[in-house]
């Protein structure tokens, strides 16, 4: 495998709106991010992915872009952005932008022009279709609920939106659209961004006939992903995109891909794949309900372990995955993946250990490094997220009570990850001197960066050690390129693996159960590289792990 500049890097996702507000308007900004670059460097971060900061009406928090060439004034100016690029560079850090090109905002100039004349030049930038007998062109349900077709007032036309109706899908069959997008991407790469996280990209290939499918829910609609699943040929679009943009700059790209087809992994992230890497969403997918959040299932440890090892094995000879426990679309990982007895600092460190030391790029999400948790909201009005509102509505329609629907939101809402970053125990967790745009999790008095910076055994200091271990001269190679070999698979609630390359070997052991566990093996002579507890019980032929204990052993 040819080595690439990004193979041994650690990444961190910033959700700019909730990171740090420096002018008291309640919204995080670029100046806030600049002021925390040293914090991130010290944590061990090389690549920073910014969720969208482009001009946007914020119907879907910036994933609805109205001008791809502008920084939204909420976040600052293009000068601020240039300063961020310079300051990151000085610290040998990389800035990666979010690239949202499956759709744009309905306030984008292209769409505004299209609305005026759906049959004209700009109409062909989108998917306008005539309705059928007074109904939409097909029975697709948008990802955020409701029909994926929106009627254009005063015409027979509907336009397609796979997400919110304010996010019309761009027509990737139109060469003019591709040219506009490639020019824009190259403009940002010329500016000095190191690459992109690529949003919802699997959705760009459509079946232009837009056939209806069997309904899959009580609303008589079928998820629009049925159409995505039914078409082939996304690879050609992705290859063309790469050749005209990323490849020319040796850019780093990480794709958000959900419904990839079987055996496509090599085309996506192989040596000459469409992308550098893509997120491993296999654990996240375990929680999917049949109809929505209201019938989502708690995750069982056995499944959690199985799907991670499956991804690790599948990718070994192909490429690298990006490993996450959470992002801005998911609840907090500690709530989702840890059993109740493990929702404490030892447990948070244990989850961090098994995730960060996997083969692939570790992506931390803001607040993960201090163990931020889901936030209890008292009514649907306290939520902001458009997806949460849609899921709440579906839950009520399916017959759940208000309390039950809110519970489903507590377990699944994207706003769990979007509450402001908890910097210290002053008002609003030190995030803003004004009124934060979204509720601050009341647990900030106990869980915040300041408290944890000053405490050697904190979750924050443990994450620093984890990332430092990946970069340690003696272990960097094996932790970057070494295979991930599952261990103790017949032991329930034990997450264990070795990272192996040539004659080098690192062993990671974690006890997710609520009882002490004895694992047979010769560990006594190995150096202990990390231990999330003070002690460890070793005998010549075994090791005993306390509940929530995670230990990393090095080379003899
Ligand atoms: O997400 C795409 C996507 O598939 C998610 O919306 C997912 O279905 C949902 O979050 C499950 O809870 C990307 C962005 O990450 C997301 O924030 C945007 O809302 C979406 O695209 C539209 O741009
Ligand atoms: Ca601000």
Coordinates of C-alpha atoms and ligand atoms in Angstrom, one line a residue:
X1 CA 0.0 0.0 0.0
X2 CA 1.4 3.4 -1.0
X3 CA 1.8 5.7 1.9
X4 CA -0.3 8.9 1.8
X5 CA 0.2 12.1 3.9
X6 CA -3.1 11.6 5.8
X7 CA -2.7 7.9 6.8
X8 CA -1.4 8.5 10.3
X9 CA -3.5 11.6 11.1
X10 CA -6.1 12.2 13.7
X11 CA -9.1 14.3 12.9
X12 CA -11.6 16.4 14.9
X13 CA -15.0 17.6 13.8
X14 CA -16.1 21.1 14.8
X15 CA -19.7 22.0 14.7
X16 CA -19.0 25.8 14.3
X17 CA -22.4 27.0 15.5
X18 CA -21.8 25.3 18.9
X19 CA -18.1 25.5 19.4
X20 CA -17.2 29.0 20.8
X21 CA -19.0 32.3 20.5
X22 CA -16.7 35.4 20.8
X23 CA -19.1 38.2 20.1
X24 CA -22.0 37.3 22.3
X25 CA -24.6 36.6 19.7
X26 CA -25.1 33.1 21.0
X27 CA -23.6 31.5 17.9
X28 CA -20.1 30.0 17.6
X29 CA -17.8 31.7 15.1
X30 CA -14.5 31.5 13.3
X31 CA -12.7 33.7 15.8
X32 CA -13.7 31.2 18.4
X33 CA -12.3 28.3 16.4
X34 CA -9.0 30.2 15.8
X35 CA -8.7 30.8 19.6
X36 CA -8.9 27.1 20.2
X37 CA -6.4 25.8 17.7
X38 CA -3.7 25.4 20.4
X39 CA -6.2 23.4 22.5
X40 CA -6.8 21.1 19.5
X41 CA -3.1 20.8 18.7
X42 CA -2.4 19.9 22.3
X43 CA -5.1 17.3 22.2
X44 CA -3.2 15.7 19.3
X45 CA -5.4 16.7 16.3
X46 CA -4.0 17.1 12.8
X47 CA -7.1 17.5 10.6
X48 CA -10.1 19.7 11.5
X49 CA -13.3 19.1 9.7
X50 CA -15.7 22.1 9.8
X51 CA -19.4 21.5 9.4
X52 CA -20.7 24.0 6.8
X53 CA -19.8 27.7 7.3
X54 CA -21.0 28.9 3.9
X55 CA -23.8 31.4 3.5
X56 CA -27.1 29.7 4.4
X57 CA -30.6 30.3 5.6
X58 CA -29.8 27.5 8.2
X59 CA -33.0 25.5 7.7
X60 CA -30.8 22.5 8.1
X61 CA -28.0 24.2 10.0
X62 CA -25.9 25.2 7.0
X63 CA -26.4 22.0 5.0
X64 CA -28.6 24.2 2.8
X65 CA -26.1 26.5 1.0
X66 CA -27.2 29.6 -0.7
X67 CA -23.8 30.8 -1.8
X68 CA -20.8 28.4 -2.0
X69 CA -18.3 31.2 -2.3
X70 CA -19.3 33.1 0.9
X71 CA -18.8 32.6 4.6
X72 CA -22.0 33.1 6.4
X73 CA -21.8 36.4 8.4
X74 CA -22.9 34.6 11.5
X75 CA -19.5 32.9 11.5
X76 CA -17.4 35.9 10.5
X77 CA -15.8 37.0 7.2
X78 CA -13.6 35.5 4.5
X79 CA -10.7 37.3 6.2
X80 CA -11.4 35.4 9.4
X81 CA -11.4 32.2 7.3
X82 CA -8.0 33.1 5.7
X83 CA -6.6 33.7 9.2
X84 CA -7.9 30.3 10.3
X85 CA -6.1 28.7 7.3
X86 CA -2.9 30.6 8.1
X87 CA -3.0 29.8 11.8
X88 CA -3.7 26.2 11.2
X89 CA -0.8 25.9 8.8
X90 CA 1.5 27.5 11.3
X91 CA 0.7 24.6 13.6
X92 CA 1.0 22.0 10.9
X93 CA -2.8 21.4 11.0
X94 CA -5.2 20.9 8.1
X95 CA -8.6 22.4 7.5
X96 CA -11.2 20.3 5.8
X97 CA -14.5 21.8 4.6
X98 CA -17.9 20.2 4.4
X99 CA -18.9 19.8 0.8
X100 CA -22.7 19.7 0.3
X101 CA -23.3 19.2 -3.4
X102 CA -26.2 16.8 -3.6
X103 CA -28.5 19.7 -3.0
X104 CA -28.3 23.4 -2.3
X105 CA -30.6 25.9 -0.6
X106 CA -33.9 27.0 -2.2
X107 CA -32.5 30.5 -1.6
X108 CA -29.6 29.8 -4.0
X109 CA -29.6 32.0 -7.0
X110 CA -29.8 28.9 -9.3
X111 CA -33.0 27.7 -7.7
X112 CA -34.6 31.2 -7.5
X113 CA -34.1 31.4 -11.3
X114 CA -35.3 27.9 -11.8
X115 CA -38.6 28.7 -10.0
X116 CA -39.3 31.5 -12.3
X117 CA -38.9 29.2 -15.3
X118 CA -38.9 25.5 -14.6
X119 CA -38.5 24.7 -18.3
X120 CA -35.6 27.2 -18.7
X121 CA -31.9 26.9 -18.4
X122 CA -31.8 26.9 -14.6
X123 CA -34.8 24.5 -14.3
X124 CA -32.4 21.9 -15.7
X125 CA -30.1 22.5 -12.7
X126 CA -32.7 20.6 -10.6
X127 CA -35.3 17.9 -11.0
X128 CA -38.6 19.4 -12.0
X129 CA -41.3 16.9 -13.0
X130 CA -45.0 17.2 -13.7
X131 CA -47.4 15.7 -11.2
X132 CA -49.6 12.7 -12.0
X133 CA -53.4 13.1 -11.7
X134 CA -53.0 15.8 -9.1
X135 CA -50.4 13.8 -7.1
X136 CA -46.6 14.2 -6.9
X137 CA -44.6 12.4 -9.6
X138 CA -43.8 9.5 -7.3
X139 CA -44.4 8.3 -3.8
X140 CA -41.0 9.0 -2.3
X141 CA -40.6 10.0 1.3
X142 CA -37.9 12.5 2.0
X143 CA -35.2 11.6 4.6
X144 CA -36.7 14.2 6.9
X145 CA -40.3 13.0 6.5
X146 CA -43.2 13.9 4.1
X147 CA -43.1 13.8 0.3
X148 CA -39.8 14.3 -1.4
X149 CA -41.7 16.4 -4.1
X150 CA -42.7 19.9 -3.5
X151 CA -45.3 21.6 -5.8
X152 CA -44.3 24.9 -7.5
X153 CA -47.2 27.2 -7.0
X154 CA -49.2 28.1 -10.1
X155 CA -47.6 25.4 -12.2
X156 CA -48.0 21.6 -12.8
X157 CA -44.4 21.1 -11.7
X158 CA -43.0 19.6 -8.6
X159 CA -39.3 19.6 -7.7
X160 CA -37.4 16.8 -6.0
X161 CA -35.8 17.3 -2.5
X162 CA -34.5 14.2 -0.8
X163 CA -34.0 16.2 2.5
X164 CA -36.0 19.2 3.5
X165 CA -38.1 21.1 0.9
X166 CA -35.7 24.0 1.3
X167 CA -32.9 21.7 -0.1
X168 CA -33.7 21.1 -3.8
X169 CA -31.5 18.3 -5.3
X170 CA -29.0 19.3 -8.0
X171 CA -29.2 17.6 -11.4
X172 CA -25.9 15.7 -11.8
X173 CA -26.9 14.8 -15.3
X174 CA -26.4 18.4 -16.4
X175 CA -22.8 19.1 -17.5
X176 CA -23.3 22.8 -16.6
X177 CA -24.0 21.9 -13.0
X178 CA -20.9 19.7 -12.8
X179 CA -18.8 22.5 -14.3
X180 CA -20.1 25.0 -11.7
X181 CA -19.5 22.6 -8.8
X182 CA -15.9 21.6 -10.0
X183 CA -15.0 25.3 -10.4
X184 CA -16.2 26.0 -6.9
X185 CA -14.4 23.0 -5.4
X186 CA -11.1 24.0 -7.1
X187 CA -11.5 27.6 -5.8
X188 CA -11.5 26.3 -2.2
X189 CA -8.6 24.0 -2.9
X190 CA -6.6 26.8 -4.4
X191 CA -7.3 28.8 -1.3
X192 CA -5.5 26.2 0.8
X193 CA -8.1 23.9 2.3
X194 CA -6.7 20.4 2.5
X195 CA -9.8 18.6 1.4
X196 CA -13.4 17.9 2.1
X197 CA -15.9 15.8 4.1
X198 CA -18.4 15.0 1.4
X199 CA -22.0 15.2 2.4
X200 CA -24.7 12.6 1.5
X201 CA -22.9 11.9 -1.7
X202 CA -24.4 8.5 -2.6
X203 CA -27.7 10.3 -3.4
X204 CA -26.3 12.2 -6.4
X205 CA -27.2 9.3 -8.8
X206 CA -30.9 9.3 -9.5
X207 CA -33.2 7.3 -11.7
X208 CA -34.6 10.1 -13.9
X209 CA -37.8 8.1 -14.4
X210 CA -38.5 8.4 -10.7
X211 CA -40.7 5.2 -10.5
X212 CA -42.9 4.7 -7.5
X213 CA -42.3 1.7 -5.2
X214 CA -44.4 -0.4 -2.8
X215 CA -45.3 1.8 0.2
X216 CA -43.2 1.0 3.3
X217 CA -45.1 2.9 5.9
X218 CA -48.5 4.0 7.1
X219 CA -48.2 7.2 5.1
X220 CA -48.3 5.3 1.8
X221 CA -44.9 6.5 0.8
X222 CA -41.6 4.7 0.4
X223 CA -38.2 6.0 1.5
X224 CA -36.4 7.8 -1.2
X225 CA -33.4 5.5 -0.6
X226 CA -35.3 2.8 -2.4
X227 CA -34.7 4.8 -5.6
X228 CA -31.0 5.3 -4.7
X229 CA -30.7 1.5 -4.2
X230 CA -32.3 0.8 -7.5
X231 CA -29.8 2.7 -9.7
X232 CA -26.3 1.9 -10.7
X233 CA -23.6 4.2 -12.0
X234 CA -22.8 6.5 -9.1
X235 CA -19.1 5.5 -9.5
X236 CA -18.8 7.2 -12.9
X237 CA -20.0 10.5 -11.4
X238 CA -17.6 10.1 -8.5
X239 CA -14.6 9.3 -10.6
X240 CA -15.3 12.3 -12.8
X241 CA -15.6 14.5 -9.7
X242 CA -12.3 13.2 -8.3
X243 CA -10.3 13.6 -11.6
X244 CA -11.5 17.2 -12.1
X245 CA -10.9 18.3 -8.5
X246 CA -9.4 16.4 -5.5
X247 CA -6.8 14.4 -7.4
X248 CA -5.2 17.5 -8.9
X249 CA -4.5 18.8 -5.3
X250 CA -3.7 15.5 -3.5
X251 CA -6.6 16.5 -1.3
X252 CA -7.9 14.4 1.5
X253 CA -11.6 13.4 1.2
X254 CA -13.8 11.6 3.6
X255 CA -17.2 10.6 2.3
X256 CA -20.5 10.2 4.0
X257 CA -21.8 7.0 2.4
X258 CA -24.8 5.1 3.6
X259 CA -26.1 2.7 1.0
X260 CA -23.1 1.5 -0.8
X261 CA -23.7 -1.6 -2.9
X262 CA -21.9 -4.9 -2.1
X263 CA -18.3 -5.2 -3.3
X264 CA -18.0 -1.5 -4.0
X265 CA -15.6 -0.8 -1.2
X266 CA -12.6 -1.1 -3.3
X267 CA -14.0 1.4 -5.8
X268 CA -14.8 3.8 -3.0
X269 CA -11.7 3.7 -0.8
X270 CA -9.2 1.4 -2.6
X271 CA -5.8 2.6 -3.7
X272 CA -7.4 4.4 -6.6
X273 CA -10.7 4.9 -5.1
X274 CA -13.1 7.8 -5.5
X275 CA -12.3 9.0 -2.0
X276 CA -9.4 8.9 0.5
X277 CA -11.6 7.3 3.1
X278 CA -15.2 7.1 4.3
X279 CA -16.9 6.8 7.6
X280 CA -17.7 3.5 9.1
X281 CA -21.4 3.9 10.0
X282 CA -21.9 0.2 10.8
X283 CA -22.5 0.7 14.5
X284 CA -24.8 3.7 13.9
X285 CA -26.8 1.6 11.5
X286 CA -27.6 -0.9 14.2
X287 CA -29.9 1.5 15.9
X288 CA -32.1 2.2 12.9
X289 CA -35.7 1.5 13.5
X290 CA -37.9 -0.1 10.9
X291 CA -39.9 3.1 10.5
X292 CA -38.0 5.8 12.4
X293 CA -36.6 6.8 15.8
X294 CA -39.7 5.7 17.5
X295 CA -39.0 2.1 16.8
X296 CA -35.2 2.2 17.0
X297 CA -33.5 -0.4 19.1
X298 CA -30.9 -0.2 21.8
X299 CA -27.6 -1.6 20.6
X300 CA -26.4 -4.9 21.9
X301 CA -22.7 -5.3 22.7
X302 CA -22.4 -8.5 20.6
X303 CA -23.6 -6.6 17.5
X304 CA -21.5 -3.6 18.2
X305 CA -18.4 -5.7 18.4
X306 CA -19.3 -7.9 15.4
X307 CA -20.0 -5.0 13.0
X308 CA -16.8 -3.2 13.9
X309 CA -14.7 -6.3 13.4
X310 CA -16.5 -6.9 10.1
X311 CA -15.6 -3.5 8.8
X312 CA -12.1 -3.8 10.0
X313 CA -11.6 -7.1 8.3
X314 CA -13.3 -6.1 5.1
X315 CA -11.2 -3.0 4.7
X316 CA -7.8 -4.4 5.6
X317 CA -6.4 -5.1 2.1
X318 CA -8.4 -2.4 0.5
X319 CA -7.9 0.9 2.4
X320 CA -8.7 2.9 5.5
X321 CA -12.0 3.7 7.1
X322 CA -12.7 6.8 9.3
X323 CA -13.8 5.6 12.8
X324 CA -16.3 7.6 14.8
X325 CA -18.5 7.1 17.9
X326 CA -20.6 10.2 17.1
X327 CA -21.0 13.2 14.9
X328 CA -23.4 16.1 14.5
X329 CA -26.2 13.7 13.2
X330 CA -26.1 11.3 16.0
X331 CA -26.7 11.1 19.7
X332 CA -23.6 11.1 21.9
X333 CA -21.6 7.8 21.6
X334 CA -21.4 7.3 25.4
X335 CA -25.2 7.2 25.6
X336 CA -25.6 5.0 22.6
X337 CA -22.8 2.4 22.9
X338 CA -22.1 2.1 26.6
X339 CA -24.3 0.0 28.8
X340 CA -25.8 1.9 31.8
X341 CA -23.2 0.6 34.3
X342 CA -20.4 2.0 32.1
X343 CA -21.7 5.5 31.8
X344 CA -18.9 7.0 33.9
X345 CA -15.4 8.3 33.3
X346 CA -13.8 4.8 33.2
X347 CA -16.5 3.8 30.6
X348 CA -15.9 6.9 28.5
X349 CA -12.2 6.2 28.4
X350 CA -12.8 2.5 27.6
X351 CA -15.0 3.4 24.6
X352 CA -12.4 5.9 23.4
X353 CA -9.7 3.3 23.7
X354 CA -11.4 0.6 21.6
X355 CA -12.4 3.2 19.0
X356 CA -9.3 5.4 18.6
X357 CA -6.9 2.4 18.3
X358 CA -8.7 0.7 15.5
X359 CA -7.1 0.6 12.1
X360 CA -8.3 3.7 10.2
X361 CA -8.4 7.4 10.9
X362 CA -9.8 8.4 14.3
X363 CA -12.3 11.2 14.0
X364 CA -13.3 12.8 17.3
X365 CA -16.4 14.9 17.5
X366 CA -16.3 18.1 19.6
X367 CA -17.0 17.3 23.3
X368 CA -16.3 13.6 22.9
X369 CA -12.9 14.2 24.5
X370 CA -14.5 15.3 27.7
X371 CA -17.4 12.8 27.7
X372 CA -20.3 15.1 26.7
X373 CA -23.6 13.4 26.9
X374 CA -27.1 13.5 25.5
X375 CA -29.2 16.5 26.7
X376 CA -32.7 16.1 28.2
X377 CA -35.1 18.5 26.6
X378 CA -38.4 19.2 28.3
X379 CA -40.6 19.7 25.3
X380 CA -40.3 19.5 21.5
X381 CA -39.9 23.3 21.5
X382 CA -36.5 23.0 23.1
X383 CA -35.3 21.2 20.0
X384 CA -34.1 23.1 16.9
X385 CA -33.3 20.3 14.5
X386 CA -35.6 19.9 11.5
X387 CA -35.0 16.1 11.4
X388 CA -35.9 15.8 15.1
X389 CA -39.2 17.7 14.5
X390 CA -40.0 15.3 11.6
X391 CA -39.2 12.2 13.6
X392 CA -41.3 13.5 16.6
X393 CA -44.2 14.1 14.3
X394 CA -43.9 10.6 12.8
X395 CA -43.8 9.1 16.3
X396 CA -47.0 10.9 17.3
X397 CA -48.7 9.8 14.1
X398 CA -47.7 6.2 14.9
X399 CA -49.6 6.5 18.1
X400 CA -46.9 7.3 20.7
X401 CA -47.7 9.7 23.5
X402 CA -45.9 13.0 23.8
X403 CA -43.7 11.6 26.5
X404 CA -42.8 8.5 24.5
X405 CA -42.0 10.6 21.4
X406 CA -39.8 12.9 23.5
X407 CA -38.0 9.8 24.9
X408 CA -37.3 8.7 21.3
X409 CA -35.8 12.1 20.6
X410 CA -33.7 12.0 23.8
X411 CA -32.2 8.7 22.6
X412 CA -31.8 9.7 19.0
X413 CA -31.9 13.4 18.3
X414 CA -29.1 15.1 16.4
X415 CA -29.4 18.0 18.8
X416 CA -27.8 15.8 21.5
X417 CA -24.5 16.4 19.7
X418 CA -25.3 20.0 18.9
X419 CA -25.6 21.5 22.3
X420 CA -22.8 24.1 23.0
X421 CA -19.3 22.9 23.8
X422 CA -18.7 22.9 27.5
X423 CA -15.5 24.9 28.2
X424 CA -15.8 25.8 31.9
X425 CA -18.3 26.1 34.7
X426 CA -19.2 29.8 34.2
X427 CA -22.5 30.9 32.7
X428 CA -23.4 29.0 29.5
X429 CA -20.4 26.7 30.0
X430 CA -18.2 29.5 28.8
X431 CA -19.5 29.0 25.3
X432 CA -21.2 32.5 25.0
X433 CA -21.8 35.6 27.0
X434 CA -25.1 36.0 25.2
X435 CA -28.0 33.6 24.9
X436 CA -26.9 30.3 23.2
X437 CA -28.8 29.4 20.1
X438 CA -29.5 25.9 21.7
X439 CA -29.8 24.8 25.3
X440 CA -26.6 24.1 27.1
X441 CA -26.5 20.7 28.8
X442 CA -27.0 21.4 32.5
X443 CA -24.3 19.0 33.4
X444 CA -21.6 21.5 32.3
X445 CA -20.8 22.4 35.9
X446 CA -19.3 18.9 36.3
X447 CA -18.3 18.2 32.7
X448 CA -16.1 20.8 31.1
X449 CA -12.7 21.4 29.6
X450 CA -11.3 23.6 32.3
X451 CA -12.0 21.1 35.1
X452 CA -10.6 18.2 33.1
X453 CA -7.5 20.1 31.9
X454 CA -6.4 20.5 35.5
X455 CA -7.0 16.9 36.5
X456 CA -4.5 14.3 35.4
X457 CA -6.9 11.4 35.4
X458 CA -9.7 13.1 33.4
X459 CA -11.2 11.8 30.2
X460 CA -9.6 14.7 28.3
X461 CA -6.1 13.9 29.5
X462 CA -6.8 10.2 28.7
X463 CA -7.7 11.1 25.1
X464 CA -4.5 13.1 24.8
X465 CA -2.6 9.9 25.8
X466 CA -4.5 7.8 23.3
X467 CA -3.7 10.2 20.4
X468 CA -0.1 10.5 21.6
X469 CA 0.2 6.7 21.5
X470 CA -0.8 6.6 17.9
X471 CA 2.1 9.0 17.2
X472 CA 4.7 7.5 19.5
X473 CA 7.8 6.7 17.4
X474 CA 7.8 3.0 18.4
X475 CA 4.1 2.4 17.8
X476 CA 3.1 4.8 15.0
X477 CA 3.7 2.3 12.2
X478 CA 1.9 -0.7 13.7
X479 CA -1.0 1.5 14.9
X480 CA -1.4 3.1 11.5
X481 CA -0.9 0.2 9.2
X482 CA -1.1 -2.9 11.4
X483 CA -4.0 -5.3 10.8
X484 CA -6.8 -5.4 13.5
X485 CA -7.0 -9.0 14.7
X486 CA -10.0 -9.8 16.9
X487 CA -9.2 -11.6 20.2
X488 CA -11.3 -13.4 22.8
X489 CA -14.4 -13.5 20.6
X490 CA -15.9 -16.3 22.7
X491 CA -15.8 -14.1 25.8
X492 CA -19.0 -12.1 26.0
X493 CA -18.7 -8.4 26.7
X494 CA -15.0 -8.3 26.1
X495 CA -13.8 -6.1 23.3
X496 CA -10.3 -7.2 22.5
X497 CA -8.0 -7.0 19.5
X498 CA -4.4 -7.0 18.5
X499 CA -2.8 -4.6 16.0
X500 CA -0.1 -6.5 14.1
X501 CA 2.4 -5.7 11.5
X502 CA 5.5 -7.7 10.7
X503 CA 6.8 -8.8 14.1
X504 CA 5.2 -5.9 15.9
X505 CA 2.1 -6.2 18.1
X506 CA -0.1 -4.1 20.3
X507 CA -2.9 -5.6 22.3
X508 CA -6.1 -3.7 23.3
X509 CA -8.3 -5.3 26.0
X510 CA -11.6 -3.8 27.3
X511 CA -14.2 -5.2 29.7
X512 CA -17.7 -3.9 28.9
X513 CA -19.3 -6.2 31.5
X514 CA -20.2 -5.3 35.0
X515 CA -18.0 -8.0 36.6
X516 CA -14.3 -8.5 36.9
X517 CA -13.1 -10.8 34.1
X518 CA -10.1 -13.1 33.9
X519 CA -8.5 -13.5 30.4
X520 CA -5.9 -16.1 29.9
X521 CA -2.7 -15.1 28.2
X522 CA 0.8 -14.1 28.7
X523 CA 0.6 -10.4 29.4
X524 CA 2.9 -10.2 32.5
X525 CA 6.0 -9.4 30.5
X526 CA 4.5 -6.8 28.2
X527 CA 4.8 -3.1 28.9
X528 CA 1.6 -1.4 29.7
X529 CA 1.1 1.5 27.3
X530 CA -2.2 2.7 28.7
X531 CA -4.5 1.7 31.5
X532 CA -7.7 3.6 32.3
X533 CA -7.5 2.6 35.9
X534 CA -4.7 2.9 38.5
X535 CA -4.0 -0.8 38.9
X536 CA -4.1 -4.0 37.0
X537 CA -4.0 -7.6 38.2
X538 CA -1.6 -9.8 36.3
X539 CA -0.5 -13.3 36.8
X540 CA 2.0 -15.2 34.7
X541 CA -0.8 -16.7 32.7
X542 CA -3.7 -14.2 32.9
X543 CA -4.9 -10.7 33.4
X544 CA -7.9 -9.6 35.4
X545 CA -9.9 -6.7 34.2
X546 CA -12.3 -4.7 36.4
X547 CA -15.6 -3.6 34.9
X548 CA -15.0 -0.8 32.4
X549 CA -11.2 -1.4 32.5
X550 CA -9.3 -0.9 29.3
X551 CA -5.6 -1.7 29.0
X552 CA -3.2 -1.5 26.1
X553 CA -0.1 -3.7 26.0
X554 CA 3.0 -3.1 24.0
X555 CA 5.9 -5.2 22.7
X556 CA 7.9 -7.6 24.8
Ligands
LIG1 O1 -26.5 13.7 6.3 C1 -27.1 12.8 5.4 C2 -27.9 11.7 6.1 O2 -28.1 10.7 5.5 C3 -28.4 12.1 7.4 O3 -29.4 13.1 7.2 C4 -29.1 11.0 8.1 O4 -30.1 10.4 7.3 C5 -29.8 11.5 9.3 O5 -29.0 12.4 9.9 C6 -30.0 10.4 10.3 O6 -30.4 10.9 11.5 C7 -25.9 14.8 5.8 C8 -25.5 15.7 7.0 O7 -24.6 15.1 7.8 C9 -26.8 16.2 7.7 O8 -26.5 17.0 8.8 C10 -27.7 16.9 6.8 O9 -28.9 17.2 7.4 C11 -27.9 16.1 5.5 O10 -26.8 15.5 4.9 C12 -28.5 17.0 4.4 O11 -27.5 17.8 3.9
LIG2 CA1 -20.7 34.6 17.5

